[in-house]
Amino acid sequence: MDNNLEKDIQNVIAHLKNQGFVYQNSEIYGGLVNTWDYGPLAVAILNQIKSLWINEFIRKERNFLIDSKIIMNKSVWKASGHIDNFSDYLIENKINNKRYRADHIIKDLFPDLDIEKYTLEQLETIIKEKIKKYDGSETNWGNIRPFNLMFKTQMGAIDNATSETFLRPETAQGIFVNFKNLSRSSRAKLPFGIGQIGKSFRNEITPRDFIFRTREFEQMELEFFCEEKDSEHFYKYWINKAKDFVLMLGLKQENIRLREHSKEELSHYSKGTSDIEYLFPFGWGELLGIANRGQYDLEQHMKFSGESLEYLKEDGTKIIPYAIEPSIGLDRLLFALLIDAYVIEKLDNNDERIILKLDRKIAPYEIAVLPLMKKQSSEAKEIFNYLLANTNLRVTYDESGSIGKRYRRQDAIGTPYCITIDFDTTTNKIVTIRNRDTMKQETILISEIENYFRNK
Ligand code: GAP
């Protein structure tokens, strides 16, 4: 009986902090606004997601994985359009001296208004004329101004215009600028993809909603290069693949939807973009995006670098390939998976338990080995150590507190199975397997453990 109570976001965050999934960044100094560190349990999930992504998007597709740097030659960002176009529009309330994203204010107060249909001037007029109170303050609005989202930094000891550079706002550009290197060294034939996983940085005006929008985040991006005539086919192909991927990780079908961007909404580089959205506690929000970037990036880098990034076809003709880009934010995906899995279940004795119904593929641990009492700990540790040394199963061990409490603890961090060692295990070599979701128990021989989990 799944008695799924309201998923109050604050309760979920408190739970994740309590259990060691997330910590507030710089907590002993009062924290840093909307910045979270990941504890061991979140890192374990993230590692599973990354390795599954590598398997699905790189290995099975025979694509290539690279690792380029966060700091790149400044010309990359001029060519990519990020220096000139990568801005949000902010507006300042001169009474409380706070700056807000104009689109966020409008979405907050007029959710039914189709922002894309209005010019900036019209949005400014709406805000100035209609919003006299906001964020607990009277208002005196300034003008809407573009605000570039790239994080500026400085390289080397001299602080001047030439030392100024940026932290990457997307991992994609590291792929485009290595297109020539990779095609030459791997002799790859179109179509092929180049992917990478890494940190990106955006100086978001209003980071918010826990790990949904932060200034430092991680992306898993693939640029799939193909001929123009195949681009529509691969655009659809990667949309489906991305959708299957998040379902495979365990997101519920009813909590995701596909949304195609309108023409006005498209990024400066895009010929077409579709988002997979997730029903977050604050409403539908972009989880990941698939874009048809066309020839934009390779063309721009050819123009700015003077290097040819053309691809030589077997018939001797040269083309600039199209790039189809599935881009997934790891932090958002982690957030969605955790909320999707969070369940409070009412038990028959009026008690309740919190369960993270994470799919076994991504659970921090697949199995917890538990002695019924401390007396059984040497037998239990032997089984635990055997599984650690001889299998790839993600196992943990816990002997502190009552067995009931330890089952709850494992439920709360999403461990799908517990192996319990009891009084008789030493003599009859039998252990109990407890299922997280059904709480059903079955007994098997120690010698069957490995097979049991291989076949599950
Ligand atoms: N290379 C294309 C690109 O970066 P994007 O839609 O700006 O496209 C892709 O970002 C994904 O990165 C988003 O769907 C989201 O999952 C994630 N992302 C973007 N900005 C983020 C932020 N401030 N915090 C967390 N994740 C973010």
XYZ file of C-alpha atoms in Angstrom, residues 24-180:
157
model
C 25.014 23.006 2.482
C 28.172 24.364 0.876
C 30.496 26.219 3.313
C 27.969 25.471 6.049
C 30.232 26.339 9.003
C 30.528 29.855 7.541
C 26.810 30.297 7.113
C 26.711 28.727 3.663
C 26.844 30.154 0.158
C 23.599 31.096 -1.522
C 21.876 28.137 -3.168
C 25.059 26.079 -3.314
C 25.052 22.459 -2.237
C 27.760 19.860 -1.812
C 27.076 16.199 -2.459
C 27.718 13.608 0.237
C 28.708 9.987 -0.429
C 25.172 8.751 -1.158
C 24.506 11.358 -3.851
C 27.959 10.807 -5.324
C 27.223 7.087 -5.542
C 24.010 7.790 -7.496
C 25.749 10.320 -9.756
C 28.492 7.803 -10.541
C 25.884 5.221 -11.509
C 24.072 7.725 -13.753
C 27.324 8.740 -15.435
C 28.411 5.202 -16.086
C 24.964 4.307 -17.479
C 25.092 7.394 -19.723
C 28.535 6.367 -20.979
C 27.176 2.903 -21.707
C 24.050 4.144 -23.525
C 25.304 7.303 -25.274
C 28.919 6.386 -25.963
C 29.752 2.674 -25.794
C 26.634 1.118 -27.354
C 26.509 3.831 -30.034
C 30.241 3.568 -30.783
C 30.684 7.261 -30.054
C 33.776 8.882 -28.539
C 34.289 10.263 -25.040
C 36.637 13.185 -24.444
C 37.518 15.451 -21.549
C 38.272 19.067 -22.434
C 39.058 21.902 -20.051
C 36.784 24.268 -18.151
C 38.933 27.259 -19.112
C 39.429 27.736 -22.842
C 40.838 30.348 -25.183
C 38.591 33.413 -24.930
C 38.098 33.403 -28.709
C 36.035 30.213 -28.292
C 33.345 32.233 -26.518
C 33.431 35.057 -29.035
C 32.966 32.515 -31.850
C 30.286 30.489 -30.070
C 28.208 33.610 -29.517
C 28.280 33.350 -25.745
C 30.046 36.687 -25.206
C 27.447 38.531 -27.283
C 24.276 36.517 -26.800
C 24.344 34.477 -23.617
C 22.334 36.814 -21.418
C 19.306 36.831 -19.195
C 17.236 39.977 -18.760
C 17.278 41.466 -15.322
C 15.364 44.247 -13.698
C 16.252 45.972 -10.438
C 13.869 46.994 -7.702
C 15.486 50.184 -6.434
C 13.615 50.011 -3.144
C 15.129 46.768 -1.861
C 18.124 46.919 -4.235
C 17.447 43.390 -5.470
C 17.758 42.210 -9.051
C 15.380 39.702 -10.609
C 15.000 37.905 -13.896
C 12.241 39.730 -15.729
C 10.814 36.491 -17.134
C 10.718 34.910 -13.665
C 8.736 37.810 -12.194
C 6.193 37.608 -14.993
C 5.948 33.811 -14.756
C 5.480 34.052 -10.974
C 2.682 36.617 -11.151
C 1.102 35.991 -14.551
C 1.611 32.278 -15.208
C -0.824 32.298 -18.142
C 0.931 35.063 -20.068
C 2.853 33.802 -23.106
C 6.129 35.651 -22.555
C 7.529 34.764 -25.969
C 4.906 36.948 -27.669
C 6.066 40.173 -25.971
C 8.997 42.441 -26.712
C 11.349 43.454 -23.895
C 9.844 46.944 -23.849
C 6.348 45.509 -23.454
C 7.489 43.230 -20.605
C 9.113 46.219 -18.905
C 5.874 48.191 -19.166
C 3.857 45.302 -17.702
C 6.254 45.021 -14.751
C 6.357 48.770 -14.133
C 2.616 49.334 -14.435
C 1.212 46.214 -12.828
C 3.668 45.105 -10.158
C 3.647 47.539 -7.272
C 4.665 44.992 -4.635
C 7.062 42.082 -5.080
C 9.141 39.792 -2.880
C 7.742 41.489 0.249
C 8.723 44.986 -0.865
C 7.195 48.069 -2.492
C 8.636 48.551 -5.970
C 10.426 51.192 -7.978
C 11.607 49.353 -11.073
C 14.657 50.259 -13.148
C 14.919 49.339 -16.825
C 15.315 45.781 -18.124
C 18.987 45.139 -18.927
C 20.794 42.150 -20.429
C 23.153 40.393 -18.013
C 25.777 38.035 -19.423
C 25.747 34.717 -17.615
C 29.354 33.751 -18.131
C 31.602 33.627 -15.075
C 34.569 35.896 -15.593
C 37.923 34.921 -14.246
C 41.516 35.864 -14.769
C 44.407 33.743 -15.908
C 48.000 34.359 -14.870
C 49.544 36.964 -12.585
C 48.724 40.111 -14.535
C 45.231 41.488 -14.159
C 44.290 43.195 -17.411
C 41.973 42.779 -20.393
C 44.138 40.087 -21.998
C 44.242 37.947 -18.845
C 40.441 37.990 -18.526
C 38.780 34.743 -19.443
C 35.684 32.671 -18.636
C 34.606 29.443 -17.021
C 32.713 27.409 -19.627
C 28.915 27.797 -19.566
C 28.464 24.506 -21.468
C 30.762 21.542 -22.137
C 29.711 21.503 -25.814
C 32.291 24.006 -27.074
C 35.174 21.795 -25.895
C 33.770 19.205 -28.296
C 33.385 21.513 -31.308
C 36.911 22.886 -31.034
C 38.269 19.312 -30.883
C 36.233 18.146 -33.883
C 39.228 18.251 -36.203
